[in-house]
Amino acid sequence: MNVLELRGIHAAYDRIDVLFGVDLEVPESSVVALLGPNGAGKSTALRVAAGLHAPSSGDVLVAGRRVNGVRPEELARRGLCLIPEGRGIFPNLTVRENLRMMSYTGTSEAVIDERAFLRFPRLKERFTQTAGTLSGGEQQMLAMARGLATDPALLILDELSMGLAPIIVEELYEIVAQVAREGVSILVVEQFASTVLGVADFAAIIVHGRIARAGRPAELRDDLSKAYLGA
Amino acid sequence: MIESHERVEQFKQEIGDMKVRDPATGRDRVFLRVGIALMAVGLGVAIAAYFMSHGTSNPLTQNDAVVLAIAGLTSAVVGGALFLRYSLASFMRFWLARFIYEQQAQTDRVVEKLGR
């Protein structure tokens, strides 16, 4: 069964159409990468999937249920977690306070800390430091730790590698692969494809708001240069 | 942490139990018809009340006719509001679908031209 499915999604900002009939499936316990050049509509597709942007037409199905019009917080409360581009942490709060924010789900603070430090031991060293003073990689770790603290069933990651050194990106994707092995379904959007294709079970290339190609990562490697360079 | 399979099952269960507003237009059609019926019945009652009051010199019966006429007019106004609300919704839905279709067709034409 697909944990997430987009069927014929059209989306627009005011009168500017961005997505044109996007079909995408995220099967249970798998990592799906949505790749494409800047401005292709990747982040909009994620926003539609998370309920943050209403599609003009088409269906969003979560766990087989049509959820068009459902408020994003309703989906989040049930286990859909979006880690947005730019990380979405509170820079003026400490790591500890950022993690405490996730107790809205009813999870105890001790459990939140335990989950965070299990995967990101470095955050323990930075526990009382304000989030804005962390390095880019540590901020992304904090964003992921906050997302994983909610024990999500479906994790949506937007541009995980944005502004990070390749070694940090690899480290983060190792954690993504580990989370996927634990049974969490993951949809990840990336502009830089090489690392994510190493952990993805399926991938789709989006160009000009349309899915140009979808399949196993190995099948898509050759199409990436066409998508990015138009070659 | 909950076992992964158990977590997925819990997720499916919770999503399944979620109250999602039914987007079907069936209910709109019912309200539209109710609106038309209320308008017709209300006007009919008001007209009947007019003839009722003219057909008698008994003030008590005339009072009854006045009450009936007011009820009929109220019913017609409520029916009119329902009719307007749901016929407008229907029209706007059609207009939006057509607008999206035309935008899509236009984009397809542009993409096709650029591809040449």
PDB file of C-alpha atoms in Angstrom, chain B residues 1-107:
ATOM      1  CA  MET B   1       9.683   3.828  19.990  1.00  0.00           C
ATOM      2  CA  ILE B   2       6.711   1.903  18.618  1.00  0.00           C
ATOM      3  CA  GLU B   3       7.514  -1.041  16.345  1.00  0.00           C
ATOM      4  CA  SER B   4       7.628   0.200  12.754  1.00  0.00           C
ATOM      5  CA  HIS B   5       4.878  -2.034  11.369  1.00  0.00           C
ATOM      6  CA  GLU B   6       2.685  -1.216  14.326  1.00  0.00           C
ATOM      7  CA  ARG B   7       3.352   2.510  13.767  1.00  0.00           C
ATOM      8  CA  VAL B   8       2.345   2.258  10.097  1.00  0.00           C
ATOM      9  CA  GLU B   9      -0.833   0.409  11.026  1.00  0.00           C
ATOM     10  CA  GLN B  10      -1.597   3.032  13.666  1.00  0.00           C
ATOM     11  CA  PHE B  11      -1.025   5.761  11.074  1.00  0.00           C
ATOM     12  CA  LYS B  12      -3.407   4.094   8.616  1.00  0.00           C
ATOM     13  CA  GLN B  13      -5.988   3.657  11.358  1.00  0.00           C
ATOM     14  CA  GLU B  14      -5.761   7.308  12.435  1.00  0.00           C
ATOM     15  CA  ILE B  15      -5.934   8.608   8.873  1.00  0.00           C
ATOM     16  CA  GLY B  16      -8.874   6.280   8.244  1.00  0.00           C
ATOM     17  CA  ASP B  17     -10.711   7.592  11.311  1.00  0.00           C
ATOM     18  CA  MET B  18     -10.117  11.223  10.372  1.00  0.00           C
ATOM     19  CA  LYS B  19     -13.175  13.285   9.575  1.00  0.00           C
ATOM     20  CA  VAL B  20     -12.729  14.513   6.028  1.00  0.00           C
ATOM     21  CA  ARG B  21     -15.279  16.841   4.525  1.00  0.00           C
ATOM     22  CA  ASP B  22     -17.121  15.055   1.738  1.00  0.00           C
ATOM     23  CA  PRO B  23     -16.396  16.993  -1.445  1.00  0.00           C
ATOM     24  CA  ALA B  24     -19.343  15.386  -3.241  1.00  0.00           C
ATOM     25  CA  THR B  25     -21.781  17.822  -4.795  1.00  0.00           C
ATOM     26  CA  GLY B  26     -24.828  15.632  -4.046  1.00  0.00           C
ATOM     27  CA  ARG B  27     -25.689  17.579  -0.905  1.00  0.00           C
ATOM     28  CA  ASP B  28     -25.526  20.867  -2.850  1.00  0.00           C
ATOM     29  CA  ARG B  29     -28.082  19.561  -5.339  1.00  0.00           C
ATOM     30  CA  VAL B  30     -30.450  18.604  -2.519  1.00  0.00           C
ATOM     31  CA  PHE B  31     -30.211  22.076  -0.964  1.00  0.00           C
ATOM     32  CA  LEU B  32     -30.743  23.663  -4.387  1.00  0.00           C
ATOM     33  CA  ARG B  33     -33.945  21.673  -4.870  1.00  0.00           C
ATOM     34  CA  VAL B  34     -35.095  22.419  -1.331  1.00  0.00           C
ATOM     35  CA  GLY B  35     -34.529  26.119  -2.065  1.00  0.00           C
ATOM     36  CA  ILE B  36     -36.646  25.988  -5.235  1.00  0.00           C
ATOM     37  CA  ALA B  37     -39.384  24.053  -3.421  1.00  0.00           C
ATOM     38  CA  LEU B  38     -39.443  26.525  -0.516  1.00  0.00           C
ATOM     39  CA  MET B  39     -39.685  29.466  -2.918  1.00  0.00           C
ATOM     40  CA  ALA B  40     -42.569  27.885  -4.848  1.00  0.00           C
ATOM     41  CA  VAL B  41     -44.446  26.705  -1.759  1.00  0.00           C
ATOM     42  CA  GLY B  42     -43.893  30.018   0.057  1.00  0.00           C
ATOM     43  CA  LEU B  43     -45.235  32.080  -2.837  1.00  0.00           C
ATOM     44  CA  GLY B  44     -48.174  29.686  -3.248  1.00  0.00           C
ATOM     45  CA  VAL B  45     -49.043  29.964   0.436  1.00  0.00           C
ATOM     46  CA  ALA B  46     -48.809  33.782   0.334  1.00  0.00           C
ATOM     47  CA  ILE B  47     -51.126  33.973  -2.702  1.00  0.00           C
ATOM     48  CA  ALA B  48     -53.552  31.506  -1.139  1.00  0.00           C
ATOM     49  CA  ALA B  49     -53.543  33.601   2.052  1.00  0.00           C
ATOM     50  CA  TYR B  50     -54.404  36.694  -0.004  1.00  0.00           C
ATOM     51  CA  PHE B  51     -57.479  35.012  -1.484  1.00  0.00           C
ATOM     52  CA  MET B  52     -58.334  33.533   1.903  1.00  0.00           C
ATOM     53  CA  SER B  53     -58.449  36.986   3.504  1.00  0.00           C
ATOM     54  CA  HIS B  54     -60.546  38.371   0.640  1.00  0.00           C
ATOM     55  CA  GLY B  55     -63.027  35.512   0.799  1.00  0.00           C
ATOM     56  CA  THR B  56     -64.126  36.260   4.338  1.00  0.00           C
ATOM     57  CA  SER B  57     -65.271  39.166   6.490  1.00  0.00           C
ATOM     58  CA  ASN B  58     -64.346  37.305   9.699  1.00  0.00           C
ATOM     59  CA  PRO B  59     -61.402  39.204  11.288  1.00  0.00           C
ATOM     60  CA  LEU B  60     -60.091  36.054  13.020  1.00  0.00           C
ATOM     61  CA  THR B  61     -59.803  34.234   9.679  1.00  0.00           C
ATOM     62  CA  GLN B  62     -58.184  37.326   8.177  1.00  0.00           C
ATOM     63  CA  ASN B  63     -55.632  37.298  11.012  1.00  0.00           C
ATOM     64  CA  ASP B  64     -54.881  33.653  10.231  1.00  0.00           C
ATOM     65  CA  ALA B  65     -54.420  34.625   6.589  1.00  0.00           C
ATOM     66  CA  VAL B  66     -51.941  37.358   7.581  1.00  0.00           C
ATOM     67  CA  VAL B  67     -49.910  34.848   9.642  1.00  0.00           C
ATOM     68  CA  LEU B  68     -49.978  32.375   6.740  1.00  0.00           C
ATOM     69  CA  ALA B  69     -48.871  35.067   4.292  1.00  0.00           C
ATOM     70  CA  ILE B  70     -45.922  36.056   6.520  1.00  0.00           C
ATOM     71  CA  ALA B  71     -44.904  32.397   6.920  1.00  0.00           C
ATOM     72  CA  GLY B  72     -45.154  31.912   3.163  1.00  0.00           C
ATOM     73  CA  LEU B  73     -43.030  34.965   2.408  1.00  0.00           C
ATOM     74  CA  THR B  74     -40.438  33.909   4.999  1.00  0.00           C
ATOM     75  CA  SER B  75     -40.292  30.491   3.385  1.00  0.00           C
ATOM     76  CA  ALA B  76     -39.852  32.096  -0.056  1.00  0.00           C
ATOM     77  CA  VAL B  77     -37.012  34.330   1.199  1.00  0.00           C
ATOM     78  CA  VAL B  78     -35.196  31.410   2.873  1.00  0.00           C
ATOM     79  CA  GLY B  79     -35.710  29.310  -0.277  1.00  0.00           C
ATOM     80  CA  GLY B  80     -34.382  32.149  -2.432  1.00  0.00           C
ATOM     81  CA  ALA B  81     -31.252  32.435  -0.272  1.00  0.00           C
ATOM     82  CA  LEU B  82     -30.636  28.681  -0.458  1.00  0.00           C
ATOM     83  CA  PHE B  83     -31.155  28.699  -4.213  1.00  0.00           C
ATOM     84  CA  LEU B  84     -28.771  31.614  -4.696  1.00  0.00           C
ATOM     85  CA  ARG B  85     -26.093  30.104  -2.440  1.00  0.00           C
ATOM     86  CA  TYR B  86     -26.009  26.675  -4.074  1.00  0.00           C
ATOM     87  CA  SER B  87     -26.572  27.764  -7.680  1.00  0.00           C
ATOM     88  CA  LEU B  88     -23.685  30.234  -7.300  1.00  0.00           C
ATOM     89  CA  ALA B  89     -21.461  27.488  -5.814  1.00  0.00           C
ATOM     90  CA  SER B  90     -22.319  25.237  -8.735  1.00  0.00           C
ATOM     91  CA  PHE B  91     -21.592  27.999 -11.255  1.00  0.00           C
ATOM     92  CA  MET B  92     -18.299  28.944  -9.599  1.00  0.00           C
ATOM     93  CA  ARG B  93     -17.190  25.296  -9.544  1.00  0.00           C
ATOM     94  CA  PHE B  94     -17.920  25.002 -13.253  1.00  0.00           C
ATOM     95  CA  TRP B  95     -16.154  28.304 -13.946  1.00  0.00           C
ATOM     96  CA  LEU B  96     -13.057  27.194 -11.990  1.00  0.00           C
ATOM     97  CA  ALA B  97     -12.895  23.843 -13.825  1.00  0.00           C
ATOM     98  CA  ARG B  98     -13.156  25.628 -17.150  1.00  0.00           C
ATOM     99  CA  PHE B  99     -10.549  28.201 -16.137  1.00  0.00           C
ATOM    100  CA  ILE B 100      -8.075  25.447 -15.108  1.00  0.00           C
ATOM    101  CA  TYR B 101      -8.722  23.581 -18.362  1.00  0.00           C
ATOM    102  CA  GLU B 102      -8.084  26.703 -20.449  1.00  0.00           C
ATOM    103  CA  GLN B 103      -4.920  27.531 -18.497  1.00  0.00           C
ATOM    104  CA  GLN B 104      -3.692  23.981 -19.005  1.00  0.00           C
ATOM    105  CA  ALA B 105      -4.431  24.113 -22.733  1.00  0.00           C
ATOM    106  CA  GLN B 106      -2.620  27.450 -22.998  1.00  0.00           C
ATOM    107  CA  THR B 107       0.437  26.085 -21.133  1.00  0.00           C
TER     108      THR B 107
END
